[in-house]
JSON list of C-alpha atoms in Angstrom, two decimals:
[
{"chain": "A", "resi": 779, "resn": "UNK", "atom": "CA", "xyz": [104.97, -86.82, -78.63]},
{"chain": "A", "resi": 780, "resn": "UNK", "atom": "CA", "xyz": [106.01, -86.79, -82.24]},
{"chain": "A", "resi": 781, "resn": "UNK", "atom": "CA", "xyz": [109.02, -84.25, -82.99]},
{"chain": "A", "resi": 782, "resn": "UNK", "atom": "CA", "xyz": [107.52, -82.25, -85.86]},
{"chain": "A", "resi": 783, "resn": "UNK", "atom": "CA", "xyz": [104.75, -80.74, -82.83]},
{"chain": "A", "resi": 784, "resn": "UNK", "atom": "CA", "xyz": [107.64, -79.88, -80.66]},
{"chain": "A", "resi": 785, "resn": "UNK", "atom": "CA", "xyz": [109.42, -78.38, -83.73]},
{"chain": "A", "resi": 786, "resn": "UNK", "atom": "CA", "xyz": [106.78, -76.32, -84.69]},
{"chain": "A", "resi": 787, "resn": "UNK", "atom": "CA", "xyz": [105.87, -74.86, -80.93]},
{"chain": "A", "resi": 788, "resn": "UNK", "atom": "CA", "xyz": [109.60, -73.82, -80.61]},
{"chain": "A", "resi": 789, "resn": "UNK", "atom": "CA", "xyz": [109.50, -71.62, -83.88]},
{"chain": "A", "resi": 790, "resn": "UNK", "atom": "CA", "xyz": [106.31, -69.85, -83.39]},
{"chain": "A", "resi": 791, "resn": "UNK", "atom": "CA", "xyz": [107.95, -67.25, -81.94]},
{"chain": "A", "resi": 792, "resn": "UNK", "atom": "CA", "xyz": [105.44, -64.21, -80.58]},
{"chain": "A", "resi": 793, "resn": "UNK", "atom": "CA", "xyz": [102.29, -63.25, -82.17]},
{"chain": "A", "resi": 794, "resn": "UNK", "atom": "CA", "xyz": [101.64, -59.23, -83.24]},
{"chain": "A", "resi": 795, "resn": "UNK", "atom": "CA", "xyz": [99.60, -59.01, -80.18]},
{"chain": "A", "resi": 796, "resn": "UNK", "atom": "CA", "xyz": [102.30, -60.26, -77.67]},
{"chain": "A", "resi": 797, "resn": "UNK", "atom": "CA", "xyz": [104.50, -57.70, -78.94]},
{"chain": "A", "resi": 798, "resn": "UNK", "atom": "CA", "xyz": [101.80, -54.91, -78.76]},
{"chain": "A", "resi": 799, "resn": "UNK", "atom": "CA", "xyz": [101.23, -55.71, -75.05]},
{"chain": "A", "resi": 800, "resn": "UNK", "atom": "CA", "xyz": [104.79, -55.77, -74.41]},
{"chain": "A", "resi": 801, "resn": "UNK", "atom": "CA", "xyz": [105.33, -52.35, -76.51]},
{"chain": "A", "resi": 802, "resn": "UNK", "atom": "CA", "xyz": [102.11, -50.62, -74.79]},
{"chain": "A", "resi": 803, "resn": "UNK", "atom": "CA", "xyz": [103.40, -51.92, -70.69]},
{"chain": "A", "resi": 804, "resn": "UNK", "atom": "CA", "xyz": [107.00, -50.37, -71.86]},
{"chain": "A", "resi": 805, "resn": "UNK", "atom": "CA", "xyz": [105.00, -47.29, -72.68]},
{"chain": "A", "resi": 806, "resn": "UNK", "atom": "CA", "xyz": [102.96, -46.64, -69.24]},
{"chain": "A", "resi": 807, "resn": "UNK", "atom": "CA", "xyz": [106.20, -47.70, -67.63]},
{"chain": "A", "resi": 808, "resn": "UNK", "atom": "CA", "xyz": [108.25, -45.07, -69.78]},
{"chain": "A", "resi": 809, "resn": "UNK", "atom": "CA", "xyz": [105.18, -42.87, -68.67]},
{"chain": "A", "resi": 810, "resn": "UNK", "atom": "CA", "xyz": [105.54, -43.21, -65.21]},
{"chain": "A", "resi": 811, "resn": "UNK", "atom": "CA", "xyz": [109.03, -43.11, -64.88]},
{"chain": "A", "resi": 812, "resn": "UNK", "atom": "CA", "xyz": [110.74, -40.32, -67.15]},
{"chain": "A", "resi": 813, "resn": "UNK", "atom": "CA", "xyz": [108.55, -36.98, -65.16]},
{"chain": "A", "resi": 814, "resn": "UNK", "atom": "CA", "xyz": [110.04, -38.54, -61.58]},
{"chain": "A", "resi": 815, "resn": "UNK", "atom": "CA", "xyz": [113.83, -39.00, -63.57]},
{"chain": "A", "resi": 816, "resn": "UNK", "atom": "CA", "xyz": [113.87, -35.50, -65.54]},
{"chain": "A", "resi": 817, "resn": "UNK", "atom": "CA", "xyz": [112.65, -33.65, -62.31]},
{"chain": "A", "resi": 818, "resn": "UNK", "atom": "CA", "xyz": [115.60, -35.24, -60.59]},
{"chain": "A", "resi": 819, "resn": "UNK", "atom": "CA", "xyz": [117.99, -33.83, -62.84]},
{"chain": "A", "resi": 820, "resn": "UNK", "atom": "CA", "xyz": [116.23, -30.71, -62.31]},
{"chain": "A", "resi": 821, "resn": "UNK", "atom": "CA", "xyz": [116.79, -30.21, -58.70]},
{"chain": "A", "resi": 822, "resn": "UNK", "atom": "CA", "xyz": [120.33, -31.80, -59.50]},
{"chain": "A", "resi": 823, "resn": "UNK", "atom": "CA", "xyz": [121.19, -28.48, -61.86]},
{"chain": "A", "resi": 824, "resn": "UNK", "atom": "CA", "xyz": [120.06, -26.40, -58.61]},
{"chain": "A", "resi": 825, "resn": "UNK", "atom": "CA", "xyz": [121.77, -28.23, -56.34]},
{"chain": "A", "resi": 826, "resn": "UNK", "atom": "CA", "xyz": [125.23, -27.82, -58.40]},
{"chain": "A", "resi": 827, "resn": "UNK", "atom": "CA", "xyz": [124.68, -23.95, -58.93]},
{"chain": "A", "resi": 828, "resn": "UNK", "atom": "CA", "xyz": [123.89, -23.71, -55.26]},
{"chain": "A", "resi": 829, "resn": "UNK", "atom": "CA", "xyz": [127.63, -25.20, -54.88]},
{"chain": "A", "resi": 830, "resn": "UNK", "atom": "CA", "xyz": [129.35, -22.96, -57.49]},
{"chain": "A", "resi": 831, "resn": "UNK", "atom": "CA", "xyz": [127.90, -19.96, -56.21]},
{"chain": "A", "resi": 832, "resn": "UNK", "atom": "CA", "xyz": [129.04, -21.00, -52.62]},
{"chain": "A", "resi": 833, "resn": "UNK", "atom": "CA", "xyz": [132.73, -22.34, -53.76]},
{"chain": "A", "resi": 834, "resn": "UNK", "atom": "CA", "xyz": [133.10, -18.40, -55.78]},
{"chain": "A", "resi": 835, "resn": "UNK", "atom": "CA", "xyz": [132.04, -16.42, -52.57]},
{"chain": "A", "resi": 836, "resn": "UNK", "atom": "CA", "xyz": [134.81, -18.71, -50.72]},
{"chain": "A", "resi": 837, "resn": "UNK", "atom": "CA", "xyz": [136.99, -17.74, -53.43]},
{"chain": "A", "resi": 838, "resn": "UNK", "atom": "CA", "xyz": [136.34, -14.12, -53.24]},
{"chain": "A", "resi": 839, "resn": "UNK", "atom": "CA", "xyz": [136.44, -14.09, -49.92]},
{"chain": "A", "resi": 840, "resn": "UNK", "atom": "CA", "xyz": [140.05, -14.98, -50.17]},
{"chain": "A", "resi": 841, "resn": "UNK", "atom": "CA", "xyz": [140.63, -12.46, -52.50]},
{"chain": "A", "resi": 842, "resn": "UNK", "atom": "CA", "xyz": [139.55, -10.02, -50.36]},
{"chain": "A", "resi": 843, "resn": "UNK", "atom": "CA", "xyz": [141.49, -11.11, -47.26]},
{"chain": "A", "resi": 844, "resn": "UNK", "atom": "CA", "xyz": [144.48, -10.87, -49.77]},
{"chain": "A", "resi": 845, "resn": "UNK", "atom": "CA", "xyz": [143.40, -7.38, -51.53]},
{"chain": "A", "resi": 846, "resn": "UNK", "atom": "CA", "xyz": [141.60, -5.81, -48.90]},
{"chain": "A", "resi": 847, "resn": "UNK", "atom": "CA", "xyz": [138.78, -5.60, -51.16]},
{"chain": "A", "resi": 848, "resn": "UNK", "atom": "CA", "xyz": [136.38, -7.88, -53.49]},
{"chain": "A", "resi": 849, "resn": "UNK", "atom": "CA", "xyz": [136.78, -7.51, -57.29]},
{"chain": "A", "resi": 850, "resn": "UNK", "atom": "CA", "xyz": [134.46, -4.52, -58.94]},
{"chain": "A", "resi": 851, "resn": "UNK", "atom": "CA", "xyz": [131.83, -5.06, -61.20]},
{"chain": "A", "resi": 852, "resn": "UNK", "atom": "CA", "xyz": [133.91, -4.41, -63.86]},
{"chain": "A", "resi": 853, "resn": "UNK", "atom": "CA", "xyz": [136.80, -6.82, -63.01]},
{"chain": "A", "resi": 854, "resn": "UNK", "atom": "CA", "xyz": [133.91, -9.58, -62.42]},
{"chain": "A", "resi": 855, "resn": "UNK", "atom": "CA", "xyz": [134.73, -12.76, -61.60]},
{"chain": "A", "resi": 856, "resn": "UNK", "atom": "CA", "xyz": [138.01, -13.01, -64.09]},
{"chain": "A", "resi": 857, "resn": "UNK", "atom": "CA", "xyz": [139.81, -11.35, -61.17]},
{"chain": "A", "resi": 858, "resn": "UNK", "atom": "CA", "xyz": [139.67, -14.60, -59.55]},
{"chain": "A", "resi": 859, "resn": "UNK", "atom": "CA", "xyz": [142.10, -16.26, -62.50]},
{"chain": "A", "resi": 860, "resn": "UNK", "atom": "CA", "xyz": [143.83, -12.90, -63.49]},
{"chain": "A", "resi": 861, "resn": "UNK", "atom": "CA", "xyz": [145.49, -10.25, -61.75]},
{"chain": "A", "resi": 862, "resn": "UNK", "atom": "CA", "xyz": [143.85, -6.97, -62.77]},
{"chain": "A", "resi": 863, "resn": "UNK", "atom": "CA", "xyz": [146.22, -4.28, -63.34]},
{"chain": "A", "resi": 864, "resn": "UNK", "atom": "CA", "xyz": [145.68, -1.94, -61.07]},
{"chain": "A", "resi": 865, "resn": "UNK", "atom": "CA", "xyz": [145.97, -4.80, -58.00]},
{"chain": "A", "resi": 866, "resn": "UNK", "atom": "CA", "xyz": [149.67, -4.97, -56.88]},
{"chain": "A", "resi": 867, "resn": "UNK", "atom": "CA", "xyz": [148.45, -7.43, -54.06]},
{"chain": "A", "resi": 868, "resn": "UNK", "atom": "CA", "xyz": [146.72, -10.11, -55.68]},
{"chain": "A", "resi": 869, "resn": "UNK", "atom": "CA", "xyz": [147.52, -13.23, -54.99]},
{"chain": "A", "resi": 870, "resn": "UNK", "atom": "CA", "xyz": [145.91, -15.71, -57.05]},
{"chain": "A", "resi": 871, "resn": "UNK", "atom": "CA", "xyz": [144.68, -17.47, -59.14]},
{"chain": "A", "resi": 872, "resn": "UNK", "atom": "CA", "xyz": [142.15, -18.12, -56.67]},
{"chain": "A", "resi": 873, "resn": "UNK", "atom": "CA", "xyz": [140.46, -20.74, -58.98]},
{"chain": "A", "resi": 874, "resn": "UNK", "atom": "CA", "xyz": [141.86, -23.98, -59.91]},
{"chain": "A", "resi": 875, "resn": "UNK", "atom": "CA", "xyz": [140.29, -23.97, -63.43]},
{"chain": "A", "resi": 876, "resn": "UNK", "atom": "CA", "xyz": [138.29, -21.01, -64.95]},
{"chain": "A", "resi": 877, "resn": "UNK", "atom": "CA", "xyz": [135.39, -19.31, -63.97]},
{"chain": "A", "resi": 878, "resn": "UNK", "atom": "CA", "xyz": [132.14, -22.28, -64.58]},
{"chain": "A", "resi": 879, "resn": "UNK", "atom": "CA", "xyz": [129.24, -21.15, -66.49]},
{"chain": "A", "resi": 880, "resn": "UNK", "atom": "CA", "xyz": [126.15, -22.00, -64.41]},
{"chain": "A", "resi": 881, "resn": "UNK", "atom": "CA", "xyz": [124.60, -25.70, -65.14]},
{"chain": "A", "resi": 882, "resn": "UNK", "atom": "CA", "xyz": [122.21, -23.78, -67.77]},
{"chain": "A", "resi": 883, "resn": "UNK", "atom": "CA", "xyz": [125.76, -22.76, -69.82]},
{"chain": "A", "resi": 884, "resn": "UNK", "atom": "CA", "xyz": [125.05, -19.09, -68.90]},
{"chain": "A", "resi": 885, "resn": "UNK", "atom": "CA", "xyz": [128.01, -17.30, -67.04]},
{"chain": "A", "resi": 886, "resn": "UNK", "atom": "CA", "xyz": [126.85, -16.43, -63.33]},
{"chain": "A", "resi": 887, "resn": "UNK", "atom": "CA", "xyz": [126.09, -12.88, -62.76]},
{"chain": "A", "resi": 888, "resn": "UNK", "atom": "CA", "xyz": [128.07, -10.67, -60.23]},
{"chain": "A", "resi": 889, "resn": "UNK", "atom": "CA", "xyz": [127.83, -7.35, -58.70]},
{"chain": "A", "resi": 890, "resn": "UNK", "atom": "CA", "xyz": [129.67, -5.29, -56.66]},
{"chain": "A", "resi": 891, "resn": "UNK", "atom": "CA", "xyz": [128.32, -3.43, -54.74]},
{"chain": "A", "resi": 892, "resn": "UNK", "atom": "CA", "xyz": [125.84, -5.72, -54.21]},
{"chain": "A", "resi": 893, "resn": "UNK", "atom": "CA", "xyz": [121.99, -4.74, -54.03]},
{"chain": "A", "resi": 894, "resn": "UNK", "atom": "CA", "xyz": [121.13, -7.34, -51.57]},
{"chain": "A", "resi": 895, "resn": "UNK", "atom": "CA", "xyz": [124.78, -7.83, -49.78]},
{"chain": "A", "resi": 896, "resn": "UNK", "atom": "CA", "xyz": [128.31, -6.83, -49.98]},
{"chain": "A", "resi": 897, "resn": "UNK", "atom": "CA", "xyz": [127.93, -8.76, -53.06]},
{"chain": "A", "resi": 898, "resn": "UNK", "atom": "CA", "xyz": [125.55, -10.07, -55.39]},
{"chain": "A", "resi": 899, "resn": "UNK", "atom": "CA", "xyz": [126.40, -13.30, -57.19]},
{"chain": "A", "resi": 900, "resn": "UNK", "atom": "CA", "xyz": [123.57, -15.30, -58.88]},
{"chain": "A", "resi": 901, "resn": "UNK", "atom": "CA", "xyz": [122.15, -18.02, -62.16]},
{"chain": "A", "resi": 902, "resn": "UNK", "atom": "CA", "xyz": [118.90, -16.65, -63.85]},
{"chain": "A", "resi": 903, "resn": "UNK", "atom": "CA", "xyz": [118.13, -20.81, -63.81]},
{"chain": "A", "resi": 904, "resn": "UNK", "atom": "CA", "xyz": [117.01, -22.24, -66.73]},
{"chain": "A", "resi": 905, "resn": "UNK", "atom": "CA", "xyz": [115.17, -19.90, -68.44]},
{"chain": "A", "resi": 906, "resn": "UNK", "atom": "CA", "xyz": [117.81, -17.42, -68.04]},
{"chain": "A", "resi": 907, "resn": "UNK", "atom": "CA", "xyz": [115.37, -14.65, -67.06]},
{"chain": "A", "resi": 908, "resn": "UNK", "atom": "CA", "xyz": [114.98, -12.98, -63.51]},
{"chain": "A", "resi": 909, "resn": "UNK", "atom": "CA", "xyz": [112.92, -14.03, -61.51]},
{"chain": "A", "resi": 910, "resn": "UNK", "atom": "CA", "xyz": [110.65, -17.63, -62.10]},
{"chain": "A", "resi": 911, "resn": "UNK", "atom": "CA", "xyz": [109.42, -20.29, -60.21]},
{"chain": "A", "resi": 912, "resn": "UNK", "atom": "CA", "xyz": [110.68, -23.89, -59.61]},
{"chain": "A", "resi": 913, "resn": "UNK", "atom": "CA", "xyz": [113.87, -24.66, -61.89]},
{"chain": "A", "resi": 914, "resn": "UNK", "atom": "CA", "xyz": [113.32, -21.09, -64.20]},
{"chain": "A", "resi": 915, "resn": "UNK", "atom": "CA", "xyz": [113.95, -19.61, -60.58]},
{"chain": "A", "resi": 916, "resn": "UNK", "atom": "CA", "xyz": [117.30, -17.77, -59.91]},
{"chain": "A", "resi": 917, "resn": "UNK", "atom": "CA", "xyz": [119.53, -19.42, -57.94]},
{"chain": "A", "resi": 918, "resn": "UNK", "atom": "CA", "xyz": [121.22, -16.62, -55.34]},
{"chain": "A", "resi": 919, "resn": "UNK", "atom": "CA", "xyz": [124.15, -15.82, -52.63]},
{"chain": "A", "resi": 920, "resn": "UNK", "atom": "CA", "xyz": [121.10, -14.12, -50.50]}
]
C-alpha cells in the first residue's frame, strides 16, 4: 500500500457528524444521569439536618443534666457555646465548634417550651418556609 493513502487516513480526523453523535449520546446520557445525582444530594441535605438536629438535642440534653433545665427561647441555642448570665451552673461549651446553620444556610429554629415536646428544634428545608413536601419539607425533633 503506497504511504501517501496511509498518510492521508491517519489525518482525517472526525467528520462534523461524528462529533454531533458523540455530542447528542453525551446529552441523553447527561439527561439521564444528573435528576438521579441532584436528587441524591437532596436526600443527602436531609439526611445531615436529621444528624444536627439529633447531635443539638444530645447537647442540650447535657445542658440540662448540668443546669437542671434546657436553655429558653430567648437564650436559644447560643447557650450551648456561652454561659448566659443568669446560669451560675453551666458547664459548657457543650459544642465543639458553633452552633451549624442547617444544610440550606438558615440557622435551625428552637423553642422552648416546645409546642410538640419539651422542646421544639427544627430546618424549614430548602425553601425555608413551614411546612412543604419532599426536600421544601421541614426537617423536625418530633
Amino acid at each position: 500500500m503506497p504511504t501517501r493513502f496511509v498518510r492521508a487516513a491517519a489525518s482525517r480526523g472526525f467528520t462534523l457528524l461524528e462529533l454531533l453523535v458523540v455530542l447528542v449520546i453525551l446529552g441523553l446520557l447527561a439527561g439521564y444521569v444528573a435528576p438521579k445525582y441532584f436528587s441524591q444530594v437532596g436526600k443527602s441535605e436531609v439526611k445531615t439536618a436529621r444528624a444536627q438536629i439529633d447531635a443539638l438535642e444530645k447537647a442540650l440534653d447535657q445542658y440540662r443534666i448540668d443546669t437542671g433545665r434546657y436553655p429558653n427561647t430567648e437564650q436559644g441555642l447560643a447557650a450551648l457555646n456561652v454561659r448566659p448570665a443568669d446560669e451560675p451552673r453551666w458547664d459548657g461549651p457543650y459544642l465543639r465548634k458553633a452552633v451549624p446553620n442547617d444544610p440550606w444556610g438558615k440557622p435551625y429554629q428552637y423553642r422552648m417550651p416546645g409546642e410538640h415536646g419539651e422542646l421544639d428544634l427544627f430546618s424549614f428545608g430548602r425553601d425555608g418556609q413551614s411546612g412543604g413536601t419532599g426536600e421544601n419539607a421541614d426537617v423536625t425533633n418530633w
